[in-house]
Short mmCIF file of C-alpha atoms (C1' of nucleotides) in Angstrom, two decimals:
data_model
loop_
_atom_site.label_atom_id
_atom_site.label_comp_id
_atom_site.label_asym_id
_atom_site.label_seq_id
_atom_site.Cartn_x
_atom_site.Cartn_y
_atom_site.Cartn_z
CA MET A 1 99.28 12.88 -0.92
CA GLY A 2 100.33 14.38 2.39
CA ILE A 3 96.97 16.07 2.68
CA LEU A 4 95.12 13.01 3.91
CA GLU A 5 97.77 12.44 6.50
CA ARG A 6 97.49 16.01 7.67
CA LYS A 7 93.74 15.57 7.96
CA GLU A 8 94.23 12.41 9.92
CA ARG A 9 96.73 14.18 12.14
CA GLU A 10 94.33 17.05 12.73
CA LYS A 11 91.60 14.59 13.60
CA GLN A 12 93.89 12.95 16.13
CA GLU A 13 94.81 16.33 17.57
CA MET A 14 91.14 17.16 18.05
CA ARG A 15 90.56 13.78 19.71
CA GLU A 16 93.50 14.55 21.92
CA ARG A 17 92.16 17.95 22.88
CA ILE A 18 88.80 16.43 23.79
CA LEU A 19 90.43 13.62 25.74
CA HIS A 20 92.78 15.93 27.55
CA THR A 21 89.98 18.27 28.58
CA ALA A 22 87.73 15.40 29.59
CA SER A 23 90.50 13.82 31.70
CA GLN A 24 91.15 17.10 33.40
CA MET A 25 87.50 17.72 34.17
CA PHE A 26 87.04 14.12 35.29
CA LEU A 27 89.96 14.27 37.72
CA GLU A 28 88.79 17.64 39.03
CA GLU A 29 85.06 17.08 39.26
CA GLY A 30 84.24 13.44 38.60
CA TYR A 31 82.32 11.62 35.92
CA ASP A 32 78.89 13.15 36.39
CA LYS A 33 80.09 16.73 36.37
CA THR A 34 82.15 16.14 33.24
CA SER A 35 79.48 17.07 30.72
CA ILE A 36 79.73 17.11 26.95
CA ARG A 37 78.63 20.71 27.07
CA GLY A 38 81.33 21.49 29.60
CA ILE A 39 84.05 19.89 27.50
CA ALA A 40 82.76 21.69 24.42
CA GLU A 41 82.89 25.03 26.17
CA ARG A 42 86.47 24.53 27.30
CA ILE A 43 87.73 23.61 23.85
CA GLU A 44 85.53 26.32 22.31
CA TYR A 45 83.57 24.01 20.04
CA SER A 46 79.89 23.21 19.91
CA PRO A 47 78.70 20.17 21.90
CA ALA A 48 77.65 18.47 18.68
CA ALA A 49 81.22 18.64 17.31
CA ILE A 50 82.39 16.18 19.95
CA TYR A 51 80.14 13.55 18.42
CA LEU A 52 82.19 13.73 15.22
CA TYR A 53 85.15 12.35 17.17
CA PHE A 54 83.53 10.12 19.76
CA LYS A 55 80.40 8.02 19.43
CA ASP A 56 79.13 9.06 22.84
CA LYS A 57 80.22 10.17 26.28
CA ASN A 58 81.23 6.68 27.35
CA GLU A 59 83.58 6.27 24.41
CA ILE A 60 85.57 9.20 25.77
CA PHE A 61 85.78 7.48 29.12
CA VAL A 62 86.75 4.17 27.59
CA ALA A 63 89.76 5.98 26.11
CA ILE A 64 90.68 7.50 29.49
CA HIS A 65 90.10 4.10 31.09
CA ASP A 66 92.48 2.54 28.59
CA ARG A 67 95.27 4.97 29.31
CA ALA A 68 94.81 4.55 33.03
CA PHE A 69 95.52 0.84 32.60
CA ASP A 70 98.74 1.66 30.78
CA LEU A 71 99.68 3.91 33.65
CA LEU A 72 98.95 1.18 36.21
CA PHE A 73 100.91 -1.41 34.25
CA SER A 74 103.94 0.83 33.91
CA LYS A 75 103.78 1.47 37.64
CA LEU A 76 103.48 -2.23 38.49
CA ALA A 77 106.40 -2.96 36.18
CA GLN A 78 108.65 -1.23 38.71
CA ALA A 79 108.31 -4.41 40.75
CA ASN A 80 110.39 -6.23 38.14
CA LEU A 81 113.47 -4.81 39.81
CA GLU A 82 112.79 -7.30 42.56
CA ALA A 83 114.47 -10.58 41.59
CA ASN A 84 112.85 -12.62 44.36
CA PRO A 85 109.29 -13.44 43.24
CA PHE A 86 107.79 -13.11 46.70
CA ALA A 87 109.46 -9.77 47.27
CA ARG A 88 108.15 -8.79 43.86
CA LEU A 89 104.65 -9.84 44.88
CA CYS A 90 104.85 -7.72 48.03
CA HIS A 91 106.19 -4.79 46.05
CA MET A 92 103.34 -5.14 43.54
CA GLY A 93 100.79 -5.08 46.31
CA GLY A 94 102.21 -1.86 47.66
CA LEU A 95 102.40 -0.32 44.19
CA PHE A 96 98.82 -1.28 43.41
CA VAL A 97 97.42 0.18 46.60
CA GLY A 98 99.65 3.22 46.13
CA PHE A 99 98.30 3.75 42.63
CA ALA A 100 94.74 3.45 43.86
CA LEU A 101 95.11 5.91 46.72
CA GLU A 102 97.09 8.41 44.65
CA ASN A 103 94.67 8.26 41.72
CA PRO A 104 91.32 7.48 43.29
CA GLU A 105 89.28 8.83 40.37
CA LEU A 106 91.24 6.80 37.83
CA TYR A 107 91.01 3.73 40.02
CA ASP A 108 87.30 4.27 40.29
CA LEU A 109 86.99 4.42 36.52
CA MET A 110 89.12 1.30 36.09
CA PHE A 111 87.67 -1.01 38.70
CA ILE A 112 84.46 0.38 40.15
CA MET A 113 82.40 2.46 37.73
CA ARG A 114 79.84 0.76 35.57
CA GLU A 115 80.04 2.98 32.50
CA PRO A 116 83.39 2.10 30.91
CA MET A 117 82.91 -1.64 31.38
CA ASP A 118 79.36 -1.53 30.02
CA ALA A 119 80.62 0.37 26.98
CA LEU A 120 83.39 -2.20 26.44
CA CYS A 121 80.85 -5.02 26.54
CA GLN A 122 78.40 -3.32 24.19
CA ARG A 123 81.20 -2.78 21.68
CA GLU A 124 82.31 -6.38 22.19
CA MET A 125 85.80 -5.20 22.97
CA ASP A 126 87.97 -7.28 25.23
CA TRP A 127 89.76 -6.14 28.31
CA ASP A 128 93.34 -6.82 27.23
CA LYS A 129 94.76 -3.87 29.12
CA GLY A 130 93.26 -5.24 32.31
CA PHE A 131 94.38 -8.76 31.54
CA ARG A 132 97.97 -7.68 31.18
CA SER A 133 98.27 -6.52 34.78
CA PHE A 134 96.30 -9.48 36.08
CA ASN A 135 98.58 -11.89 34.22
CA PHE A 136 101.60 -10.15 35.63
CA LEU A 137 100.23 -10.90 39.09
CA ARG A 138 99.37 -14.45 38.10
CA GLU A 139 102.82 -15.17 36.69
CA THR A 140 104.48 -13.73 39.76
CA LEU A 141 102.37 -16.01 41.92
CA ARG A 142 103.36 -18.98 39.73
CA GLU A 143 107.01 -18.12 40.23
CA CYS A 144 106.47 -17.84 43.97
CA MET A 145 104.91 -21.26 44.15
CA GLU A 146 107.45 -22.86 41.83
CA ALA A 147 110.23 -21.47 43.97
CA GLY A 148 108.50 -22.82 47.08
CA LEU A 149 108.20 -19.31 48.52
CA MET A 150 104.46 -19.54 48.87
CA LYS A 151 102.10 -22.09 50.28
CA PRO A 152 100.94 -24.29 47.41
CA MET A 153 97.44 -23.55 46.15
CA ASP A 154 95.52 -23.32 42.93
CA LEU A 155 97.10 -20.59 40.81
CA ASP A 156 93.85 -18.97 39.76
CA VAL A 157 92.44 -19.10 43.26
CA ALA A 158 95.58 -17.38 44.47
CA ALA A 159 95.44 -14.71 41.77
CA VAL A 160 91.76 -14.04 42.40
CA SER A 161 92.37 -13.91 46.13
CA VAL A 162 95.17 -11.38 45.97
CA PHE A 163 93.42 -9.21 43.41
CA SER A 164 90.17 -9.36 45.37
CA PHE A 165 91.90 -8.46 48.56
CA VAL A 166 93.73 -5.41 47.29
CA HIS A 167 90.69 -4.26 45.37
CA GLY A 168 88.58 -4.78 48.46
CA VAL A 169 90.63 -2.53 50.70
CA THR A 170 91.15 0.20 48.16
CA SER A 171 87.59 0.30 46.88
CA LEU A 172 86.17 0.39 50.39
CA ILE A 173 88.34 3.40 51.14
CA ILE A 174 87.64 5.14 47.83
CA ARG A 175 83.90 4.69 48.19
CA GLY A 176 83.86 5.78 51.83
CA ARG A 177 83.01 2.46 53.54
CA PHE A 178 85.76 2.63 56.09
CA LYS A 179 83.89 4.78 58.56
CA MET A 180 84.42 2.21 61.31
CA TYR A 181 87.88 3.69 61.69
CA PRO A 182 89.06 7.32 61.72
CA ALA A 183 90.61 8.51 58.46
CA GLU A 184 94.08 8.85 60.01
CA GLN A 185 94.12 5.13 60.68
CA HIS A 186 93.15 4.07 57.16
CA GLN A 187 96.55 3.98 55.53
CA ALA A 188 98.07 2.03 58.41
CA LEU A 189 95.23 -0.48 58.41
CA VAL A 190 95.52 -0.99 54.67
CA GLU A 191 99.26 -1.55 54.83
CA GLN A 192 99.07 -3.86 57.82
CA SER A 193 96.26 -5.88 56.30
CA LEU A 194 98.12 -6.28 53.04
CA GLN A 195 101.27 -7.32 54.84
CA ASN A 196 99.35 -9.71 57.06
CA MET A 197 97.59 -11.25 54.07
CA LEU A 198 100.85 -11.80 52.18
CA GLU A 199 102.49 -13.21 55.29
CA LEU A 200 99.71 -15.78 55.55
CA MET A 201 100.43 -16.89 52.00
CA ARG A 202 104.19 -17.16 52.51
CA ALA A 203 105.53 -20.70 52.78
CA MET B 1 42.93 13.90 69.80
CA GLY B 2 43.25 10.88 67.56
CA ILE B 3 43.32 13.14 64.56
CA LEU B 4 47.00 13.98 64.80
CA GLU B 5 47.82 10.33 65.09
CA ARG B 6 45.78 9.52 62.02
CA LYS B 7 47.63 12.26 60.11
CA GLU B 8 50.94 10.87 61.25
CA ARG B 9 49.84 7.40 60.20
CA GLU B 10 48.77 8.65 56.79
CA LYS B 11 52.10 10.40 56.39
CA GLN B 12 53.92 7.17 57.20
CA GLU B 13 51.73 5.29 54.74
CA MET B 14 52.62 7.73 52.01
CA ARG B 15 56.31 7.44 52.87
CA GLU B 16 55.88 3.70 52.68
CA ARG B 17 54.21 3.86 49.29
CA ILE B 18 57.02 6.00 47.93
CA LEU B 19 59.67 3.74 49.46
CA HIS B 20 58.02 0.59 48.22
CA THR B 21 57.72 1.91 44.68
CA ALA B 22 61.26 3.27 44.71
CA SER B 23 62.64 -0.07 45.95
CA GLN B 24 60.75 -1.92 43.28
CA MET B 25 61.94 0.36 40.51
CA PHE B 26 65.49 0.32 41.87
CA LEU B 27 65.65 -3.47 41.94
CA GLU B 28 64.11 -3.67 38.47
CA GLU B 29 65.95 -0.88 36.69
CA GLY B 30 68.72 0.47 38.90
CA TYR B 31 69.38 3.80 40.54
CA ASP B 32 69.60 6.03 37.48
CA LYS B 33 66.39 4.82 35.92
CA THR B 34 64.51 5.23 39.18
CA SER B 35 63.39 8.79 38.62
CA ILE B 36 61.29 10.97 40.88
CA ARG B 37 58.93 11.44 37.97
CA GLY B 38 58.72 7.70 37.48
CA ILE B 39 57.94 7.04 41.13
CA ALA B 40 55.35 9.81 41.09
CA GLU B 41 53.63 8.32 38.07
CA ARG B 42 53.39 4.87 39.65
CA ILE B 43 51.86 6.17 42.87
CA GLU B 44 49.69 8.59 40.87
CA TYR B 45 50.97 11.72 42.57
CA SER B 46 52.78 14.71 41.18
CA PRO B 47 56.61 14.66 41.32
CA ALA B 48 56.61 17.64 43.66
CA ALA B 49 54.51 15.74 46.22
CA ILE B 50 57.41 13.39 46.89
CA TYR B 51 59.41 16.32 48.20
CA LEU B 52 56.87 16.73 51.01
CA TYR B 53 57.95 13.31 52.33
CA PHE B 54 61.63 13.15 51.38
CA LYS B 55 64.15 15.95 51.22
CA ASP B 56 65.59 14.70 47.95
CA LYS B 57 66.16 11.61 45.85
CA ASN B 58 69.09 10.44 47.95
CA GLU B 59 67.04 10.52 51.13
CA ILE B 60 64.81 7.87 49.58
CA PHE B 61 67.83 5.74 48.85
CA VAL B 62 69.25 6.24 52.30
CA ALA B 63 66.04 4.68 53.62
CA ILE B 64 66.33 1.72 51.23
CA HIS B 65 70.02 1.44 52.11
CA ASP B 66 69.08 1.31 55.78
CA ARG B 67 66.61 -1.51 55.32
CA ALA B 68 69.08 -3.45 53.23
CA PHE B 69 71.48 -3.43 56.17
CA ASP B 70 68.78 -4.85 58.40
CA LEU B 71 68.26 -7.58 55.84
CA LEU B 72 71.96 -8.38 55.71
CA PHE B 73 72.26 -8.43 59.48
CA SER B 74 69.31 -10.77 59.89
CA LYS B 75 70.85 -13.03 57.27
CA LEU B 76 74.28 -13.01 58.95
CA ALA B 77 72.60 -13.77 62.27
CA GLN B 78 71.85 -17.25 60.94
CA ALA B 79 75.50 -17.99 61.59
CA ASN B 80 74.81 -17.80 65.33
CA LEU B 81 73.55 -21.36 65.11
CA GLU B 82 77.19 -22.33 64.75
CA ALA B 83 78.65 -22.74 68.23
CA ASN B 84 82.23 -23.05 67.07
CA PRO B 85 83.49 -19.53 66.33
CA PHE B 86 85.59 -20.56 63.36
CA ALA B 87 82.74 -22.50 61.82
CA ARG B 88 80.61 -19.41 62.45
CA LEU B 89 83.16 -17.26 60.67
CA CYS B 90 83.12 -19.57 57.65
CA HIS B 91 79.36 -19.61 57.68
CA MET B 92 79.25 -15.81 57.80
CA GLY B 93 81.57 -15.58 54.83
CA GLY B 94 79.29 -17.78 52.80
CA LEU B 95 76.19 -15.91 53.91
CA PHE B 96 77.73 -12.56 53.06
CA VAL B 97 78.79 -13.60 49.59
CA GLY B 98 75.42 -15.29 49.13
CA PHE B 99 73.60 -12.11 50.09
CA ALA B 100 75.71 -10.09 47.67
CA LEU B 101 75.21 -12.37 44.71
CA GLU B 102 71.49 -12.85 45.39
CA ASN B 103 70.87 -9.12 45.86
CA PRO B 104 73.46 -7.43 43.66
CA GLU B 105 71.54 -4.16 43.41
CA LEU B 106 71.11 -3.90 47.17
CA TYR B 107 74.73 -4.84 47.73
CA ASP B 108 75.73 -2.15 45.27
CA LEU B 109 73.71 0.43 47.16
CA MET B 110 75.16 -0.69 50.48
CA PHE B 111 78.84 -1.00 49.67
CA ILE B 112 79.63 0.46 46.27
CA MET B 113 77.44 3.38 45.25
CA ARG B 114 78.51 6.87 46.18
CA GLU B 115 75.09 8.44 46.66
CA PRO B 116 73.76 6.94 49.90
CA MET B 117 77.07 7.32 51.71
CA ASP B 118 77.49 10.92 50.54
CA ALA B 119 73.98 11.68 51.76
CA LEU B 120 74.73 10.09 55.15
CA CYS B 121 77.83 12.24 55.50
CA GLN B 122 76.13 15.47 54.50
CA ARG B 123 73.41 14.82 57.06
CA GLU B 124 76.09 13.95 59.62
CA MET B 125 74.39 10.67 60.29
CA ASP B 126 76.45 7.76 61.46
CA TRP B 127 76.60 4.35 59.93
CA ASP B 128 75.32 2.30 62.86
CA LYS B 129 73.54 -0.25 60.69
CA GLY B 130 76.81 -0.96 58.92
CA PHE B 131 78.73 -1.03 62.18
CA ARG B 132 76.51 -3.70 63.60
CA SER B 133 77.41 -6.28 60.98
CA PHE B 134 81.06 -5.30 61.04
CA ASN B 135 81.16 -5.69 64.81
CA PHE B 136 79.52 -9.08 64.54
CA LEU B 137 82.42 -10.11 62.31
CA ARG B 138 84.94 -8.50 64.62
CA GLU B 139 83.57 -10.23 67.71
CA THR B 140 83.51 -13.58 65.94
CA LEU B 141 87.15 -13.09 65.01
CA ARG B 142 87.96 -12.24 68.64
CA GLU B 143 86.30 -15.45 69.77
CA CYS B 144 88.26 -17.39 67.17
CA MET B 145 91.54 -16.00 68.39
CA GLU B 146 90.68 -16.37 72.07
CA ALA B 147 89.80 -20.00 71.42
CA GLY B 148 93.07 -20.49 69.57
CA LEU B 149 91.22 -21.47 66.40
CA MET B 150 92.87 -18.75 64.36
CA LYS B 151 96.41 -17.56 63.89
CA PRO B 152 97.00 -14.68 66.30
CA MET B 153 96.94 -11.26 64.68
CA ASP B 154 95.70 -7.77 65.37
CA LEU B 155 91.92 -7.92 65.70
CA ASP B 156 91.21 -4.87 63.56
CA VAL B 157 93.65 -5.97 60.92
CA ALA B 158 91.88 -9.32 60.80
CA ALA B 159 88.43 -7.75 60.59
CA VAL B 160 89.51 -5.33 57.87
CA SER B 161 91.18 -8.16 55.99
CA VAL B 162 88.18 -10.46 55.99
CA PHE B 163 85.74 -7.68 55.15
CA SER B 164 88.00 -6.37 52.40
CA PHE B 165 88.42 -9.80 50.94
CA VAL B 166 84.75 -10.68 50.72
CA HIS B 167 83.87 -7.22 49.48
CA GLY B 168 86.64 -7.47 46.92
CA VAL B 169 85.38 -10.65 45.32
CA THR B 170 81.74 -9.71 45.35
CA SER B 171 82.21 -6.15 44.13
CA LEU B 172 84.49 -7.25 41.31
CA ILE B 173 81.81 -9.66 40.16
CA ILE B 174 78.95 -7.21 40.57
CA ARG B 175 80.75 -4.49 38.66
CA GLY B 176 81.87 -6.83 35.88
CA ARG B 177 85.61 -6.97 36.55
CA PHE B 178 85.92 -10.71 36.43
CA LYS B 179 86.19 -10.98 32.69
CA MET B 180 89.46 -12.91 32.99
CA TYR B 181 87.34 -15.96 33.72
CA PRO B 182 84.13 -17.20 32.05
CA ALA B 183 80.96 -16.47 33.99
CA GLU B 184 80.33 -20.16 34.71
CA GLN B 185 83.55 -20.28 36.72
CA HIS B 186 82.84 -17.24 38.84
CA GLN B 187 80.88 -18.86 41.65
CA ALA B 188 83.40 -21.67 42.03
CA LEU B 189 86.32 -19.24 42.08
CA VAL B 190 84.63 -17.08 44.69
CA GLU B 191 83.87 -20.03 46.93
CA GLN B 192 87.31 -21.57 46.58
CA SER B 193 89.04 -18.25 47.20
CA LEU B 194 86.98 -17.62 50.30
CA GLN B 195 87.66 -21.10 51.62
CA ASN B 196 91.34 -20.79 50.81
CA MET B 197 91.55 -17.42 52.56
CA LEU B 198 89.86 -18.71 55.70
CA GLU B 199 92.05 -21.81 55.69
CA LEU B 200 95.12 -19.58 55.66
CA MET B 201 93.85 -17.82 58.79
CA ARG B 202 93.05 -21.03 60.63
CA ALA B 203 95.47 -21.89 63.40
"C1'" DT C 1 27.65 26.88 60.53
"C1'" DT C 2 30.59 30.03 58.60
"C1'" DT C 3 35.09 31.95 58.53
"C1'" DT C 4 39.86 31.69 59.18
"C1'" DA C 5 44.11 28.94 59.33
"C1'" DT C 6 46.71 25.11 58.12
"C1'" DT C 7 48.07 21.38 55.72
"C1'" DT C 8 48.53 18.91 51.25
"C1'" DA C 9 49.04 18.58 46.45
"C1'" DT C 10 49.98 20.36 41.94
"C1'" DA C 11 51.31 22.80 37.45
"C1'" DA C 12 54.77 25.21 35.67
"C1'" DA C 13 59.17 26.58 35.45
"C1'" DC C 14 64.49 26.45 36.17
"C1'" DA C 15 68.68 24.72 35.10
"C1'" DC C 16 70.72 21.00 33.84
"C1'" DT C 17 71.89 16.42 31.05
"C1'" DG C 18 73.19 13.32 26.50
"C1'" DT C 19 72.11 13.14 21.88
"C1'" DT C 20 70.31 13.99 17.04
"C1'" DC C 21 69.62 16.44 12.84
"C1'" DA C 22 68.87 19.95 9.45
"C1'" DG C 23 71.37 23.40 7.68
"C1'" DT C 24 75.57 26.42 7.20
"C1'" DA C 25 80.49 27.44 6.56
"C1'" DA C 26 84.92 25.92 5.18
"C1'" DT C 27 87.75 23.22 2.43
"C1'" DT C 28 89.17 20.13 -1.31
"C1'" DT C 29 88.42 18.22 -5.83
"C1'" DT C 30 86.96 18.59 -10.45
"C1'" DA D 1 84.98 29.09 -10.98
"C1'" DA D 2 81.68 25.33 -9.94
"C1'" DA D 3 80.72 21.10 -7.71
"C1'" DA D 4 81.41 17.93 -4.04
"C1'" DT D 5 82.98 16.79 0.18
"C1'" DT D 6 84.04 17.57 4.86
"C1'" DA D 7 83.71 20.17 9.32
"C1'" DC D 8 80.92 22.42 12.20
"C1'" DT D 9 76.86 24.59 14.60
"C1'" DG D 10 72.02 26.10 16.44
"C1'" DA D 11 68.17 24.39 17.74
"C1'" DA D 12 65.52 20.99 19.23
"C1'" DC D 13 64.12 16.40 21.67
"C1'" DA D 14 63.48 13.88 25.59
"C1'" DG D 15 65.03 13.30 29.73
"C1'" DT D 16 66.74 14.57 34.80
"C1'" DG D 17 66.31 16.65 40.05
"C1'" DT D 18 64.38 20.41 42.29
"C1'" DT D 19 61.81 24.88 43.57
"C1'" DT D 20 57.94 27.93 43.86
"C1'" DA D 21 53.60 30.15 43.41
"C1'" DT D 22 49.05 28.63 43.36
"C1'" DA D 23 45.06 26.00 44.24
"C1'" DA D 24 42.43 22.47 46.75
"C1'" DA D 25 41.30 19.97 50.82
"C1'" DT D 26 41.03 19.69 55.52
"C1'" DA D 27 41.03 21.26 60.49
"C1'" DA D 28 40.36 24.92 63.99
"C1'" DA D 29 38.17 28.94 65.67
"C1'" DA D 30 34.45 32.25 65.79
#
DNA sequence: TTTTATTTATAAACACTGTTCAGTAATTTT
DNA sequence: AAAATTACTGAACAGTGTTTATAAATAAAA
């Protein structure tokens, strides 16, 4: 019975069309301006049709959110080329900040916006995609400490500290809280701060 | 002509009523659920009346935002009791995180939400209230370095680093991105990370 | 004091939003 | 070909921020 499979495939294609259009609109105009009606118009379906493929607006953004985490992880994985754990850590920091500043809307969705995380909680889903990248950081830090390349400290405290720091800088920039300094200086300040922070942790 | 003054006073009183109600609703239900219609109902005026006292919804939140910064600054000022600059710095860190976790909605408005900052930019207003607290941090860091209590580093890099770090931890918690650890552990992790970070900066 | 002018408040509407549901059109199964 | 299932839509519901013409209240001028 290939007919059920075709139906399933068509359903997936429709989901894909919705997701693609939503992503595009989201990256162009942001969450609020990405309306169900707007998506429907672009794919030439009625607004109600979208609800046959997604439970609600947030479910669409949970899917985009999910893919963004895959993208981040694959980017961070580039740091694996670095054999030295501390060099890898530094590389990861740069890659993370790079990802954030190159994809501010995605970063926003992943680490700042309420909606996707609220939806995940309501559906009692776990955050495995997020975990994966965090654990990568954590394991790198473990290697650093085991190799004596980093000052010894509690592993979780270290992981939280590094994550908090990079998120702090990037989210302040993305949400426009860096007005103390002119925009031209931002990138330099971010890079220097990150470098300074990592240098403080080095053994 | 005391009549103009009375009118002005009445206008201010009305502004105050709107602001008070909006604050209350915002702290109870959040930004989205604080509607113009809702505020109007509580103060028993028509929705349109509010527009005679505030240009739009965001202007109300800019006012709340402004007062929140006064609150933060007066809280941070408690650290002035500490004569030793490094002890003052540590104290400030604790006070900042304390403020954030005790007033998550206000913190959100001040450092995370898009709306108030967008409104400030559109109106070409500057962020002096925010500056004030940041400069307090910056000057404390200068004192620390001048007194040789802190590792020498660029002053702005240090200020950005500390601010980014504390904002990072608090905003991750407020926006629910700390799911890697159970909620009971959060406070301890935040405090330990902050302490650890400051210890790394100590000379 | 009466008339004019000004300020203050409102009802109604505009253009949106996410979402639901009854009913229709298309497709598959019997 | 008829019945049953699936896919889809138009219209409506209950909201949102905001604008505007209109009415009411107040102040100033005659």
